[in-house]
Amino acid sequence: MGMSVQVREFSGVVVERLTDAAGVGSLCAFAASEPSHYPLLSGIDPYDDTCFNPRQTASLTAELRSIIEQSKDGRVRAAAQALLQLASLLEVAPRRPHHRRLLFIGD
């Protein structure tokens, strides 16, 4: 199948989702090739769920921005950009619940 990514409220309600198994898989493979540069992304389990809280997502965002700058693969850059948009939904904002998480759902 593949991997999908969701932003979920603490209650379990899905706020937004991204389903691009090939793009997310390519992104994770790119990160796994340099785990010292991308420790959070390289730790995503393609066969199980991996969850990031808002503090971890802030660090993950830095890794995604670096990949956008470093990768020459358009699919990897597009997946990183899509994940940045999802990650922004965990940032503190007026009237936005603070208990959100970014969940990578493996195959």
Short mmCIF file of C-alpha atoms in Angstrom, two decimals:
data_model
loop_
_atom_site.label_atom_id
_atom_site.label_comp_id
_atom_site.label_asym_id
_atom_site.label_seq_id
_atom_site.Cartn_x
_atom_site.Cartn_y
_atom_site.Cartn_z
CA MET A 1 0.00 0.00 0.00
CA GLY A 2 2.00 2.97 1.25
CA MET A 3 2.23 5.67 3.84
CA SER A 4 -0.23 8.41 4.66
CA VAL A 5 0.11 11.39 6.98
CA GLN A 6 -2.55 13.02 9.13
CA VAL A 7 -2.95 15.89 11.54
CA ARG A 8 -5.15 14.71 14.40
CA GLU A 9 -6.73 16.41 17.35
CA PHE A 10 -6.17 14.88 20.78
CA SER A 11 -9.72 13.53 20.51
CA GLY A 12 -8.78 11.53 17.40
CA VAL A 13 -10.57 13.76 14.92
CA VAL A 14 -8.61 14.02 11.65
CA VAL A 15 -8.03 17.69 10.80
CA GLU A 16 -6.22 17.17 7.50
CA ARG A 17 -4.58 14.32 5.64
CA LEU A 18 -2.01 13.75 2.94
CA THR A 19 -2.03 10.55 0.94
CA ASP A 20 0.92 10.31 -1.41
CA ALA A 21 2.61 7.03 -0.63
CA ALA A 22 5.28 7.42 -3.29
CA GLY A 23 6.18 10.99 -2.35
CA VAL A 24 6.28 10.44 1.40
CA GLY A 25 8.14 7.15 0.89
CA SER A 26 10.70 8.86 -1.33
CA LEU A 27 11.12 11.63 1.23
CA CYS A 28 11.69 9.14 4.05
CA ALA A 29 14.16 7.17 1.91
CA PHE A 30 16.08 10.37 1.17
CA ALA A 31 16.20 11.21 4.89
CA ALA A 32 17.26 7.66 5.80
CA SER A 33 20.30 8.03 3.54
CA GLU A 34 21.58 10.77 5.88
CA PRO A 35 20.21 10.02 9.37
CA SER A 36 22.63 12.36 11.11
CA HIS A 37 21.20 15.29 9.09
CA TYR A 38 17.56 14.18 9.34
CA PRO A 39 17.18 12.28 12.62
CA LEU A 40 13.41 12.67 12.93
CA LEU A 41 12.52 11.93 9.32
CA SER A 42 14.93 9.02 9.12
CA GLY A 43 13.24 7.52 12.18
CA ILE A 44 9.81 7.26 10.56
CA ASP A 45 8.79 3.60 10.41
CA PRO A 46 7.32 2.77 6.98
CA TYR A 47 5.53 -0.28 8.43
CA ASP A 48 4.05 1.20 11.61
CA ASP A 49 2.71 4.50 12.92
CA THR A 50 5.07 7.31 13.90
CA CYS A 51 3.69 10.27 15.85
CA PHE A 52 5.14 13.76 16.39
CA ASN A 53 3.87 16.26 18.94
CA PRO A 54 4.02 20.05 18.30
CA ARG A 55 7.52 20.45 19.80
CA GLN A 56 8.91 17.59 17.73
CA THR A 57 7.12 18.91 14.66
CA ALA A 58 8.98 22.21 15.03
CA SER A 59 12.27 20.30 14.68
CA LEU A 60 10.82 18.19 11.88
CA THR A 61 9.95 21.42 10.04
CA ALA A 62 13.62 22.43 10.06
CA GLU A 63 14.52 19.06 8.53
CA LEU A 64 11.85 19.47 5.85
CA ARG A 65 13.09 22.95 4.93
CA SER A 66 16.62 21.61 4.64
CA ILE A 67 15.46 18.83 2.33
CA ILE A 68 13.62 21.32 0.12
CA GLU A 69 16.91 23.21 -0.25
CA GLN A 70 19.14 20.12 -0.65
CA SER A 71 17.19 17.61 -2.74
CA LYS A 72 17.25 17.70 -6.50
CA ASP A 73 14.33 15.24 -6.71
CA GLY A 74 11.09 17.10 -7.45
CA ARG A 75 8.94 14.40 -5.86
CA VAL A 76 10.93 14.60 -2.61
CA ARG A 77 10.72 18.40 -2.56
CA ALA A 78 6.96 18.31 -3.27
CA ALA A 79 6.38 15.83 -0.44
CA ALA A 80 8.45 17.97 1.94
CA GLN A 81 6.43 21.05 0.95
CA ALA A 82 3.13 19.22 1.49
CA LEU A 83 4.32 18.03 4.91
CA LEU A 84 5.33 21.59 5.81
CA GLN A 85 1.75 22.66 5.13
CA LEU A 86 0.43 19.89 7.38
CA ALA A 87 2.97 20.72 10.08
CA SER A 88 1.81 24.34 10.09
CA LEU A 89 -1.53 23.07 11.43
CA LEU A 90 0.23 22.21 14.70
CA GLU A 91 1.47 25.77 15.26
CA VAL A 92 -0.22 27.76 18.01
CA ALA A 93 -2.88 30.07 16.63
CA PRO A 94 -5.94 31.86 18.03
CA ARG A 95 -8.94 29.53 18.40
CA ARG A 96 -6.89 26.52 17.31
CA PRO A 97 -6.72 23.55 19.68
CA HIS A 98 -3.24 23.05 21.11
CA HIS A 99 -3.42 19.28 21.32
CA ARG A 100 -2.67 18.23 17.77
CA ARG A 101 -0.20 15.70 16.47
CA LEU A 102 1.33 14.76 13.14
CA LEU A 103 0.87 11.07 12.48
CA PHE A 104 2.67 9.04 9.80
CA ILE A 105 0.70 5.87 9.17
CA GLY A 106 2.84 3.08 7.75
CA ASP A 107 1.74 0.23 5.56
#
